[in-house]
Coordinates of C-alpha atoms in Angstrom, one line a residue:
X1 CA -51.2 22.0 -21.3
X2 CA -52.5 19.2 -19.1
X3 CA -51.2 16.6 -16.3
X4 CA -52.6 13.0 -16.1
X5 CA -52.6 11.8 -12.2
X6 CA -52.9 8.3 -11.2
X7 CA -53.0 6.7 -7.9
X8 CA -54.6 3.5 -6.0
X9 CA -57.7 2.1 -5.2
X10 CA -59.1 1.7 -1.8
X11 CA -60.8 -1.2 -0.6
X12 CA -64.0 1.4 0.6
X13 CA -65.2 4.9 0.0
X14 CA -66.6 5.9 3.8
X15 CA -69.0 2.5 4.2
X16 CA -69.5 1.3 0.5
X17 CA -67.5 0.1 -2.5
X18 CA -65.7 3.0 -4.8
X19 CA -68.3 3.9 -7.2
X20 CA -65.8 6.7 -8.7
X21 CA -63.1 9.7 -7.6
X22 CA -62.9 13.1 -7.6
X23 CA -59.8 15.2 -8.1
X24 CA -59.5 18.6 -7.1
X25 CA -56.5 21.4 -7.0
X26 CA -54.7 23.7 -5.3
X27 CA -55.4 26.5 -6.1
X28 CA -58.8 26.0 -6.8
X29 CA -60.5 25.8 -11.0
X30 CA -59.2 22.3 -12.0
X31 CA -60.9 19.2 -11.3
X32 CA -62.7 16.1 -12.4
X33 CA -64.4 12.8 -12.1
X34 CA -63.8 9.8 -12.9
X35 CA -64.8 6.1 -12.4
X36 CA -61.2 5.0 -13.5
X37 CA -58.0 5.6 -11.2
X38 CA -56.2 8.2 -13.4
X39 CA -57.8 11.4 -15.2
X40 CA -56.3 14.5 -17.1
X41 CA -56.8 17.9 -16.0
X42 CA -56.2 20.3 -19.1
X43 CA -55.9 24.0 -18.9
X44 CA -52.4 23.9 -17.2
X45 CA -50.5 26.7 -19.1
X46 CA -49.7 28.7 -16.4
X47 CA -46.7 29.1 -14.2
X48 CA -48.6 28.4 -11.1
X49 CA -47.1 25.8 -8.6
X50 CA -50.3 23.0 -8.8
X51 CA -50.9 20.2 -6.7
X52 CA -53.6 17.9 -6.4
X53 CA -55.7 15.5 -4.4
X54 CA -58.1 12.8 -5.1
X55 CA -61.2 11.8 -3.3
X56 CA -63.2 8.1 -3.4
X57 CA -66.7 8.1 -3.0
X58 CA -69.4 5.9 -3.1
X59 CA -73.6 5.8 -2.6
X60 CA -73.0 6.2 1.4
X61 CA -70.3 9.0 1.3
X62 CA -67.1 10.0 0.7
X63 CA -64.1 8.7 2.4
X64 CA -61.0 10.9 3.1
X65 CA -59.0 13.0 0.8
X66 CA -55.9 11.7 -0.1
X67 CA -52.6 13.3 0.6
X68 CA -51.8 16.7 -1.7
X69 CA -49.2 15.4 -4.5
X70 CA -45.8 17.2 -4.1
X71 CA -46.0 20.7 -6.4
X72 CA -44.9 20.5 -9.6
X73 CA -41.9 23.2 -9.8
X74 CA -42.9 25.2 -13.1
X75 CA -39.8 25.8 -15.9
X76 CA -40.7 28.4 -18.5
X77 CA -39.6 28.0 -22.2
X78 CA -38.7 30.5 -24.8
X79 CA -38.3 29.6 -28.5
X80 CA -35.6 32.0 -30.3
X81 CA -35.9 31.1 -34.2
X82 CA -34.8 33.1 -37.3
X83 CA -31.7 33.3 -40.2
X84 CA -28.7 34.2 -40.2
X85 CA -28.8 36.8 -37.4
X86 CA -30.7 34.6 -34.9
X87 CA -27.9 31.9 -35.3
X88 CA -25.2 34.5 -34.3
X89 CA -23.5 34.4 -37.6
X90 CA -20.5 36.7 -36.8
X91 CA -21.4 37.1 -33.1
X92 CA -18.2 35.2 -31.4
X93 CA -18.0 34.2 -27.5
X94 CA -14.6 35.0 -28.0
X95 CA -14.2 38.8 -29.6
X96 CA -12.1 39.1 -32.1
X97 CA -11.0 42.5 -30.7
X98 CA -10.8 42.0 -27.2
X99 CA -9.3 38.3 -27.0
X100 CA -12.1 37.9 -24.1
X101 CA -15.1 35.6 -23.7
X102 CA -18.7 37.1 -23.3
X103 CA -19.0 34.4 -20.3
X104 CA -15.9 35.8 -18.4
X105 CA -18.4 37.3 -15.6
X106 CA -19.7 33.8 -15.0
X107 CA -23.7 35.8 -14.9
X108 CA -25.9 33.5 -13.4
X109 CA -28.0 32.5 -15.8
X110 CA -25.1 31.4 -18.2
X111 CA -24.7 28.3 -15.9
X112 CA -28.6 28.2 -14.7
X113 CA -30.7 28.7 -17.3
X114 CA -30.8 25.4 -20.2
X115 CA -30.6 25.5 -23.6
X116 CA -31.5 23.4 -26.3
X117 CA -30.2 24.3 -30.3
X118 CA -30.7 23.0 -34.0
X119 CA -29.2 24.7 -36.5
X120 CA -25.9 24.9 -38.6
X121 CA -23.9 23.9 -35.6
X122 CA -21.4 20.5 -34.9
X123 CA -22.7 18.9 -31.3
X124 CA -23.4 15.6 -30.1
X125 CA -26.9 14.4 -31.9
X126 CA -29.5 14.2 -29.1
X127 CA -27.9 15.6 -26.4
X128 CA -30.4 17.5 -23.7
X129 CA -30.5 20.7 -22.5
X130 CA -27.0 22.2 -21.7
X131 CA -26.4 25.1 -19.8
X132 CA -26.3 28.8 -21.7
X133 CA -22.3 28.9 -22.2
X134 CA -22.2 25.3 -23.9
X135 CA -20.2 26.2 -26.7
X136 CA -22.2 26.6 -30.3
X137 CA -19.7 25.5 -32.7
X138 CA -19.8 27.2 -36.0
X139 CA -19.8 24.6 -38.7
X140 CA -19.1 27.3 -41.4
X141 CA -16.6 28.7 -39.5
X142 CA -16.1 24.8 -37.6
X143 CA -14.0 25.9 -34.0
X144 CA -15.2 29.2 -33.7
X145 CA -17.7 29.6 -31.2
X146 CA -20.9 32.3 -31.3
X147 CA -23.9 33.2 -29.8
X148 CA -27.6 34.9 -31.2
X149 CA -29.9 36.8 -28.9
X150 CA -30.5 33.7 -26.5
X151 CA -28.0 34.8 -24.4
X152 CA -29.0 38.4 -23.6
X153 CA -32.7 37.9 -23.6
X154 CA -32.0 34.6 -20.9
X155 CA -29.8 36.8 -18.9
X156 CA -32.4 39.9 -19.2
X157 CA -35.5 37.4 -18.2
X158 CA -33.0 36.3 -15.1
X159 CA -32.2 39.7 -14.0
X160 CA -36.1 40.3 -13.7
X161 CA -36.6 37.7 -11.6
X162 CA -37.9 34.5 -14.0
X163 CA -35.9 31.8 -12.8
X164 CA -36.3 28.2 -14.0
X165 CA -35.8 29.1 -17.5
X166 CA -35.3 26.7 -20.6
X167 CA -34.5 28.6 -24.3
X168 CA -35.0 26.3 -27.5
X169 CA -32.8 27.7 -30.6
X170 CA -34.1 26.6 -34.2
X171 CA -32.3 28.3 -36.6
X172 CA -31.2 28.2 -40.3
X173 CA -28.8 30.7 -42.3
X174 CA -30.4 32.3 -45.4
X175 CA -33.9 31.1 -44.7
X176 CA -36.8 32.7 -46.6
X177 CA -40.3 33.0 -44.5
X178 CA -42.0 32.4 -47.7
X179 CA -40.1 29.4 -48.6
X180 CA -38.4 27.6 -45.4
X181 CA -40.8 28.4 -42.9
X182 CA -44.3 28.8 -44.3
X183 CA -46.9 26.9 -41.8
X184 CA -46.4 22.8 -42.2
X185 CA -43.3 23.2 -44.2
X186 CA -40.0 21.3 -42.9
X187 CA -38.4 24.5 -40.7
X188 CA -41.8 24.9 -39.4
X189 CA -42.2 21.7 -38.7
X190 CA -39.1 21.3 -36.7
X191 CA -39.4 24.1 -34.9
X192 CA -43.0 22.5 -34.2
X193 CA -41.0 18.9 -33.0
X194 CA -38.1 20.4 -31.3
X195 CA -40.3 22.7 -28.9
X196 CA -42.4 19.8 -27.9
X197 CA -39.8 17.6 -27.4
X198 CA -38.5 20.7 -24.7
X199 CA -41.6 20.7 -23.3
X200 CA -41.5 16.4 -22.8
X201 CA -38.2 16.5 -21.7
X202 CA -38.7 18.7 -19.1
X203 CA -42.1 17.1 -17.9
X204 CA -40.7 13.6 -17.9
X205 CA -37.9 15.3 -15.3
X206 CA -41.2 16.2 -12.9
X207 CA -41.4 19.4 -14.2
X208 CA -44.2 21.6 -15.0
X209 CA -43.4 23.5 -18.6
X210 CA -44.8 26.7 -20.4
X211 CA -43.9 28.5 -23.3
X212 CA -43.2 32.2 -22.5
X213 CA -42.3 33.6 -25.6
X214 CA -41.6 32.9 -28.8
X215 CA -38.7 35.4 -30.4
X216 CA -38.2 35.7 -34.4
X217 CA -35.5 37.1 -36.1
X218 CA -35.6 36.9 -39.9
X219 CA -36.7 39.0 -43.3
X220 CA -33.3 39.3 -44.5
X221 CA -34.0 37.0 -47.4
X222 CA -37.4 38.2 -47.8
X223 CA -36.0 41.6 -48.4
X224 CA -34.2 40.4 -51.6
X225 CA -37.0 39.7 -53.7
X226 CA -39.7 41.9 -54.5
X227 CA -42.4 39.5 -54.5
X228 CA -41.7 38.1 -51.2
X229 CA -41.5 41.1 -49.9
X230 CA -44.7 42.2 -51.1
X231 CA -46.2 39.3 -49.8
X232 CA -44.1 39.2 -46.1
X233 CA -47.4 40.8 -44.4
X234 CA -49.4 37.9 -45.1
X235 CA -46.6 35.2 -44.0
X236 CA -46.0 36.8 -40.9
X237 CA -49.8 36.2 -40.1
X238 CA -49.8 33.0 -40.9
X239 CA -47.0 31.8 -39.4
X240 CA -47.6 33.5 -36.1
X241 CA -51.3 32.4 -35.9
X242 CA -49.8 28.5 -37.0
X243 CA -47.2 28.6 -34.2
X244 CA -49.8 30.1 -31.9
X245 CA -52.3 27.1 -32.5
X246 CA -49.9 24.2 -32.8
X247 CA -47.8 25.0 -30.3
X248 CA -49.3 24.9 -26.6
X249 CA -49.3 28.4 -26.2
X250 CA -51.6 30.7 -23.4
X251 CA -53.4 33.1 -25.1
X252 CA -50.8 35.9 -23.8
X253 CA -47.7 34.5 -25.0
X254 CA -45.7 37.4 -26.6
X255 CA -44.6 36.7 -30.0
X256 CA -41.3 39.2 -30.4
X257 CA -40.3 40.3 -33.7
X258 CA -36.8 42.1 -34.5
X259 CA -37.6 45.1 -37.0
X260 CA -35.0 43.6 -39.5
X261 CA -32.8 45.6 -42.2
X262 CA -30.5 45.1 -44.8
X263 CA -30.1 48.8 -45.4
X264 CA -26.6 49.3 -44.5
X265 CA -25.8 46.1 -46.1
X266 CA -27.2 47.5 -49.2
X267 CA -25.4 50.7 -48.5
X268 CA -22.1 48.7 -47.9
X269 CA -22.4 47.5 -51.0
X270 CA -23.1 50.1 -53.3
X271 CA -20.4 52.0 -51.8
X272 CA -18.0 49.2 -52.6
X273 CA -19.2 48.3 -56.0
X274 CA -21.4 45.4 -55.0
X275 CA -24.6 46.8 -56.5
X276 CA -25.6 49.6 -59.0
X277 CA -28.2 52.5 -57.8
X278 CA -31.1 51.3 -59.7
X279 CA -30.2 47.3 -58.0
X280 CA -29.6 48.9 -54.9
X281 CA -32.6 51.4 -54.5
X282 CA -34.9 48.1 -55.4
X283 CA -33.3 45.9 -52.4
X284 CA -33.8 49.2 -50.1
X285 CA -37.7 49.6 -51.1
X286 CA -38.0 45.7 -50.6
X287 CA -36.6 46.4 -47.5
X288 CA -38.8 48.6 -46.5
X289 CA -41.8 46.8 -47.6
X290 CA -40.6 44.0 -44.7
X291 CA -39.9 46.5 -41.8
X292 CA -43.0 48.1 -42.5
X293 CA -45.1 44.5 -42.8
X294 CA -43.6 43.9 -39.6
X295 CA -44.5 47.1 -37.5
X296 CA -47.9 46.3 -39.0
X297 CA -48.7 42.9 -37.5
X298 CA -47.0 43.8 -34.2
X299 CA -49.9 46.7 -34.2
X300 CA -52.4 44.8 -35.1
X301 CA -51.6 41.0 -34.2
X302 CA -52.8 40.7 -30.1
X303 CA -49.6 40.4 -27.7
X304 CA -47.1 40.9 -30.7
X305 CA -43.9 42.9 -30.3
X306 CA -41.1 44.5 -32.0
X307 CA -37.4 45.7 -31.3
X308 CA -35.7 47.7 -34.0
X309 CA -32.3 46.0 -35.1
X310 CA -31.6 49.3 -37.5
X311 CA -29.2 51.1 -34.5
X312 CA -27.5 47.6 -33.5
X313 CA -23.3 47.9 -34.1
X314 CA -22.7 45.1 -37.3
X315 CA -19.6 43.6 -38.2
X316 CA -17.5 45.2 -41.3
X317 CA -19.8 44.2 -44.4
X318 CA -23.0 45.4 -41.8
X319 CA -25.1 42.3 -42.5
X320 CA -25.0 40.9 -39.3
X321 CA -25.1 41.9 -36.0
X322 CA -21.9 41.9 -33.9
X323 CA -21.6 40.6 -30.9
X324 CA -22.7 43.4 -28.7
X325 CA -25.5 44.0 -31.3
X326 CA -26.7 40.3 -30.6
X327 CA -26.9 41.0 -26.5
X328 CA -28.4 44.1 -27.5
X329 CA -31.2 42.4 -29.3
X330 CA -31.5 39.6 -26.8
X331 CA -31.9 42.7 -23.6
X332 CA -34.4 44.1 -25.5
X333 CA -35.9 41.0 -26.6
X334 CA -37.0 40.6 -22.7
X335 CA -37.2 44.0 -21.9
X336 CA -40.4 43.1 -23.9
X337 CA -41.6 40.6 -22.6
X338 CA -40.3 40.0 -19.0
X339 CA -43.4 41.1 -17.1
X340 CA -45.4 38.2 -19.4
X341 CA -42.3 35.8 -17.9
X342 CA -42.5 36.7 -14.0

């Protein structure tokens, strides 16, 4: 949220030494002053093309303003983050059905937009961004390849015009909000690093980065357990609000929430013998408990959001979302949010 500029000293300010500088922007609402040759000018977490100039000046006047630095090209960076279903657990590139790749109409943004991942996947360790069909590698399933909601929400945000886009994927199978990803614990946390490190890497390539939306995709394991369900209101706050202050984040940035559900899960598996009534009613009214703590904070949380994944197609056992259920999540994903993004 702020750039540092730097520059030389001249010998005079009109007809006296320097006594100090004065930077100014374009467009107009960020300066300062300084007696040093660098200063930082914070409030830059907008997506507006800024440039700057610095003028010397001294007890006689002030001498000529220097020339406007080059405008810093703004990237936009979204943060998808979730279980199970935002790692694209049984959402292949390649379907299993059609023998065809999801990237065999070579869209745009598959090659323009970058994209940065953690999670339970095999690639090179420190790698940077790559582009949106670099292949996530499975390491439960270890060659197959699959995809989460990144991939339709970056090609919906491209079809509405935001260009320069970079998506950060943090992810983690089976992950409890209660227990993985409470504020300051260790998937917080790296959620915290990895997005920053996103936001350096593209600032140390001249760049000037903001975060456009953050996208969550979890409560399946909340669901399980009656207590954190009951309590899933009340983590959702906090973890919103924790992201929302440590992160640099404008005050506008949508937060998106997919409704989650394990109901036909649940219904799979009392069909098939997998649960009896009485275990199976409690996991659909803990279910419940989650959809409905989540349709609460996106009413009452500012610039909060919500997609329903109860209609999206599922693979067999109807845990997770297919593949066409995962671009269906990621279109509505920006649907949401794309007129925050352009």
């Amino acid at each position: 949220g702020s750039i540092t500029i730097t520059w030389r000293a001249p010998a005079t300010a009109g007809s006296g030494p320097v006594g100090g500088y004065v930077v100014r922007s374009e467009p107009r609402g960020r300066t300062c002053a300084t007696t040093s040759t660098s200063c930082t000018v914070h409030g830059i977490l907008d997506r507006t093309p800024w440039r700057f100039s610095v003028t010397a000046w001294s007890r006689v006047g002030a001498g000529a303003p220097s020339a406007w630095t080059t405008a810093l090209r703004s990237v936009v960076v979204v943060v998808v983050a979730g279980q199970s279903n935002a790692t694209g657990a049984e959402s292949y590139v390649v379907s299993p059905s059609t023998h065809r790749s999801i990237f065999d109409r070579h869209l745009p943004a598959d090659s323009k937009v970058g994209l940065s991942f953690w999670g339970p996947y095999y690639f090179p360790a420190g790698i940077p961004p790559q582009p949106l069909d670099y292949p996530q590698i499975n390491s439960s399933e270890h060659s197959v390849v699959t995809f989460g909601p990144e991939i339709g929400l970056a090609r919906g945000l491209w079809a509405d015009g935001a260009r320069h886009l970079l998506v950060e994927k943090v992810v983690a199978n089976g992950t409890s909000l209660a227990v993985n990803w409470r504020p300051h614990g260790s998937l917080f946390d790296i959620l915290v690093k990895r997005t920053r490190t996103l936001l350096a890497w593209a600032a140390s390539k001249g760049w000037s980065p903001s975060i456009g939306g953050i996208y969550w995709v979890q409560g399946e394991a909340d669901s399980l357990r009656a207590t954190q369900a009951a309590a899933y209101r009340v983590h959702l706050a906090a973890f919103i609000a924790a992201v929302r202050s440590t992160l640099p984040c404008d005050r506008r940035t949508p937060f998106v929430l997919a409704e989650t559900t394990v109901g036909p899960w649940v219904r799979y598996r009392e069909h098939h013998g997998g649960c009896g009534k009485v275990t199976c009613d409690h996991l659909l009214a803990y279910n419940a408990t989650v959809r409905a703590a989540q349709v609460a904070i996106a009413r009452s949380v500012r610039d909060v959001y919500i997609s329903d994944t109860a209609p999206l197609p599922r693979t067999s056992v109807q845990l997770h979302l297919s593949w066409v259920g995962e671009l269906e999540l990621g279109a509505a994903f920006a649907a949401l949010s794309a007129r925050h993004l352009t």
